[in-house]
Short mmCIF file of C-alpha atoms in Angstrom, two decimals:
data_model
loop_
_atom_site.label_atom_id
_atom_site.label_comp_id
_atom_site.label_asym_id
_atom_site.label_seq_id
_atom_site.Cartn_x
_atom_site.Cartn_y
_atom_site.Cartn_z
CA MET A 23 59.14 -30.52 89.74
CA LEU A 24 60.42 -32.42 92.78
CA ALA A 25 61.05 -29.17 94.67
CA LEU A 26 57.51 -28.01 93.89
CA ASN A 27 56.04 -31.29 95.12
CA LYS A 28 57.98 -30.92 98.36
CA LEU A 29 56.62 -27.40 98.74
CA LEU A 30 53.04 -28.56 98.23
CA ALA A 31 53.60 -31.34 100.77
CA LYS A 32 54.64 -28.75 103.37
CA ILE A 33 51.63 -26.45 102.90
CA TRP A 34 50.06 -25.71 106.27
CA TYR A 35 46.43 -26.66 106.36
CA LYS A 36 43.88 -27.45 109.02
CA ILE A 37 40.59 -29.32 108.95
CA ILE A 38 37.91 -27.85 111.20
CA THR A 39 34.99 -30.00 112.23
CA SER A 40 31.59 -28.41 111.97
CA GLY A 41 30.41 -26.20 114.77
CA THR A 42 29.04 -22.85 115.78
CA TYR A 43 31.27 -21.09 118.25
CA ARG A 44 28.74 -19.20 120.36
CA GLY A 45 28.32 -18.86 124.10
CA MET A 46 30.58 -19.69 127.01
CA GLN A 47 30.62 -23.44 126.31
CA HIS A 48 32.38 -22.83 122.99
CA GLU A 49 34.58 -19.92 124.02
CA ALA A 50 37.71 -22.07 124.36
CA GLU A 51 37.31 -23.42 120.83
CA ARG A 52 36.59 -19.96 119.46
CA GLN A 53 39.73 -18.65 121.14
CA ARG A 54 41.75 -21.49 119.61
CA LEU A 55 40.47 -20.65 116.15
CA SER A 56 40.91 -16.93 116.72
CA SER A 57 44.59 -17.49 117.44
CA GLN A 58 45.00 -19.05 113.98
CA PHE A 59 43.32 -16.21 112.07
CA GLY A 60 44.45 -12.63 111.77
CA GLN A 61 40.99 -11.97 113.23
CA LEU A 62 37.89 -14.09 113.78
CA GLY A 63 34.74 -12.28 114.88
CA ALA A 64 31.98 -13.43 117.19
CA ASP A 65 29.32 -16.00 116.21
CA ALA A 66 31.34 -17.80 113.54
CA HIS A 67 29.90 -20.99 112.06
CA PHE A 68 31.97 -23.41 109.96
CA GLY A 69 30.65 -26.51 108.23
CA GLY A 70 32.89 -29.56 108.08
CA HIS A 71 36.06 -29.99 106.01
CA VAL A 72 37.47 -26.48 106.00
CA THR A 73 40.90 -25.99 104.44
CA LEU A 74 42.95 -23.00 105.55
CA ILE A 75 46.29 -21.97 104.09
CA ASN A 76 48.10 -19.31 106.13
CA PRO A 77 45.07 -18.14 108.15
CA GLN A 78 47.24 -15.49 109.82
CA TYR A 79 46.60 -13.42 106.67
CA ILE A 80 42.81 -13.88 106.91
CA THR A 81 40.39 -11.66 108.85
CA ILE A 82 36.71 -12.53 109.31
CA GLY A 83 34.06 -10.30 110.86
CA ASN A 84 31.09 -11.08 113.08
CA ASN A 85 28.20 -13.45 112.27
CA PHE A 86 30.12 -15.40 109.63
CA SER A 87 28.75 -18.70 108.34
CA ALA A 88 30.04 -21.20 105.80
CA ASN A 89 28.73 -24.60 104.77
CA TYR A 90 30.88 -27.64 103.97
CA ASN A 91 34.16 -27.67 102.03
CA LEU A 92 35.25 -24.06 102.47
CA ARG A 93 38.75 -23.30 101.13
CA LEU A 94 40.51 -20.10 102.17
CA GLU A 95 44.00 -20.00 100.66
CA ALA A 96 46.37 -17.09 101.33
CA TRP A 97 49.59 -17.96 99.51
CA ASP A 98 52.69 -16.18 100.82
CA TYR A 99 55.16 -18.46 99.00
CA TYR A 100 54.95 -20.52 95.83
CA ALA A 101 57.73 -21.93 93.64
CA GLY A 102 60.30 -19.43 94.91
CA GLN A 103 57.93 -16.43 94.79
CA LYS A 104 57.00 -14.48 97.90
CA PHE A 105 53.69 -12.69 98.39
CA LYS A 106 51.86 -10.61 101.01
CA PRO A 107 48.28 -11.90 100.76
CA GLN A 108 45.29 -10.38 102.53
CA ILE A 109 41.84 -11.95 102.68
CA SER A 110 39.34 -9.72 104.46
CA ILE A 111 35.73 -10.78 105.05
CA GLY A 112 33.23 -8.39 106.64
CA ASP A 113 30.28 -8.86 108.99
CA ASN A 114 27.16 -10.95 108.31
CA VAL A 115 28.68 -12.90 105.42
CA SER A 116 27.12 -16.26 104.49
CA LEU A 117 28.76 -18.82 102.17
CA GLY A 118 27.29 -22.00 100.72
CA THR A 119 29.03 -25.31 100.08
CA ASP A 120 32.30 -25.63 98.12
CA VAL A 121 33.38 -21.99 98.16
CA HIS A 122 37.04 -21.55 97.18
CA ILE A 123 38.88 -18.24 97.69
CA GLY A 124 42.52 -18.01 96.57
CA CYS A 125 44.76 -15.00 97.20
CA ILE A 126 48.34 -13.81 96.64
CA ASP A 127 47.51 -10.08 96.73
CA LYS A 128 44.17 -8.97 98.16
CA VAL A 129 40.60 -10.29 98.27
CA THR A 130 38.15 -8.07 100.14
CA ILE A 131 34.54 -9.07 100.81
CA GLY A 132 32.26 -6.47 102.38
CA ASN A 133 29.38 -6.73 104.83
CA ASN A 134 26.09 -8.59 104.27
CA VAL A 135 27.40 -10.60 101.32
CA LEU A 136 25.59 -13.81 100.37
CA MET A 137 27.21 -16.51 98.25
CA ALA A 138 25.61 -19.72 97.02
CA SER A 139 27.61 -22.92 96.44
CA ARG A 140 30.46 -23.91 94.11
CA ILE A 141 31.85 -20.39 93.90
CA TYR A 142 35.44 -19.60 92.91
CA ILE A 143 37.12 -16.28 93.68
CA SER A 144 40.79 -15.66 92.87
CA ASP A 145 43.12 -12.69 92.44
CA HIS A 146 45.70 -14.73 90.49
CA SER A 147 46.34 -17.38 87.86
CA HIS A 148 49.06 -19.87 86.97
CA GLY A 149 51.26 -18.00 84.49
CA ASP A 150 50.66 -15.32 81.89
CA ILE A 151 48.55 -16.08 78.86
CA ASN A 152 51.24 -16.09 76.19
CA ALA A 153 53.25 -18.50 74.04
CA GLU A 154 56.18 -18.59 76.46
CA ALA A 155 53.96 -19.84 79.28
CA LEU A 156 52.68 -22.71 77.14
CA ALA A 157 56.15 -24.27 77.21
CA ILE A 158 55.87 -24.73 81.00
CA PRO A 159 53.47 -27.21 82.65
CA PRO A 160 50.69 -25.21 84.38
CA LEU A 161 51.62 -26.42 87.87
CA GLN A 162 55.16 -25.09 87.45
CA ARG A 163 54.22 -21.65 86.12
CA PHE A 164 54.68 -18.61 88.36
CA LEU A 165 51.56 -17.18 90.00
CA VAL A 166 50.48 -13.90 88.42
CA SER A 167 47.97 -11.39 89.80
CA LYS A 168 46.08 -8.88 87.67
CA GLY A 169 45.03 -7.01 90.79
CA PRO A 170 42.85 -7.35 93.89
CA VAL A 171 39.30 -8.66 93.98
CA ILE A 172 36.94 -6.25 95.78
CA ILE A 173 33.35 -7.25 96.57
CA GLU A 174 31.38 -4.46 98.21
CA ASP A 175 28.48 -4.62 100.68
CA ASN A 176 25.15 -6.35 100.03
CA VAL A 177 26.33 -8.36 97.04
CA TRP A 178 24.57 -11.62 96.16
CA ILE A 179 26.56 -14.19 94.14
CA GLY A 180 24.66 -17.08 92.58
CA GLU A 181 25.45 -20.79 92.28
CA GLY A 182 28.58 -21.78 90.35
CA ALA A 183 29.84 -18.26 89.70
CA CYS A 184 33.52 -17.38 89.20
CA VAL A 185 35.03 -14.00 90.08
CA MET A 186 38.33 -13.50 88.30
CA PRO A 187 41.43 -11.44 89.17
CA GLY A 188 41.30 -7.64 89.15
CA VAL A 189 37.49 -7.44 89.44
CA HIS A 190 35.65 -4.86 91.56
CA ILE A 191 31.98 -5.68 92.26
CA GLY A 192 29.95 -2.69 93.36
CA LYS A 193 27.47 -2.42 96.20
CA ASN A 194 24.12 -4.26 95.88
CA ALA A 195 25.17 -6.13 92.72
CA ILE A 196 23.65 -9.52 91.87
CA ILE A 197 25.78 -12.10 90.05
CA GLY A 198 23.75 -14.77 88.27
CA ALA A 199 24.30 -18.51 88.49
CA ASN A 200 27.32 -19.85 86.57
CA ALA A 201 28.45 -16.35 85.58
CA VAL A 202 32.15 -15.75 84.96
CA VAL A 203 32.96 -12.21 86.07
CA THR A 204 35.99 -10.84 84.23
CA LYS A 205 35.32 -7.09 84.38
CA ASN A 206 34.24 -4.57 87.00
CA VAL A 207 30.59 -4.62 88.01
CA PRO A 208 28.80 -1.34 88.77
CA ALA A 209 26.68 -0.86 91.87
CA ASN A 210 23.09 -2.17 91.66
CA ALA A 211 23.85 -4.21 88.53
CA VAL A 212 22.47 -7.65 87.70
CA MET A 213 25.12 -9.65 85.82
CA GLY A 214 24.94 -12.95 83.98
CA GLY A 215 26.65 -15.02 81.32
CA VAL A 216 30.11 -16.14 80.25
CA PRO A 217 31.75 -13.71 80.31
CA ALA A 218 29.30 -11.87 82.54
CA LYS A 219 27.49 -8.86 81.11
CA ILE A 220 25.02 -6.37 82.54
CA ILE A 221 21.45 -7.62 82.34
CA LYS A 222 19.91 -4.64 84.10
CA ILE A 223 20.63 -1.85 86.55
CA ILE A 224 18.28 -1.70 89.54
CA SER A 225 17.28 1.93 90.07
#
């Protein structure tokens, strides 16, 4: 437990004050941020209190905006495990407040995606769901991924939704407020509930 606490204490993170990095007057700041990310596109707007873990594994396209308390976590090491995370966010993506994206494998978000607030997206969990795992405190369990999270273009995700590991959300889908998405979502589907189910297909 002590070794894990030391690891968590050494996690690289950075707090970014709010700002829109547009125009020549903000070019120096944009360049500074760009050097931290794998890629940071033009016209990026961050609200206050942004937490980044290993931003070198994160790419963000043009016209990105996020409100307060964004968390982008790309874990390449945890409790002796090594990972190769990739978080990829496309163009014209807008995120509300308190959006948390965690990755040890791959999280891909397409173009023109809109997310409300209090949204959780993760490609992993703490431990397998079995009797053996119950004997280990959750914080000490190995991280396990059931596969990448893929969110295609033009997706709208409502307030308080959770997108769980191994889920592929098709183009133009709408995820209702407080939905918990545990299975793949077809294109043009409206999803809602816990766990989320198809409410209708927009034809």
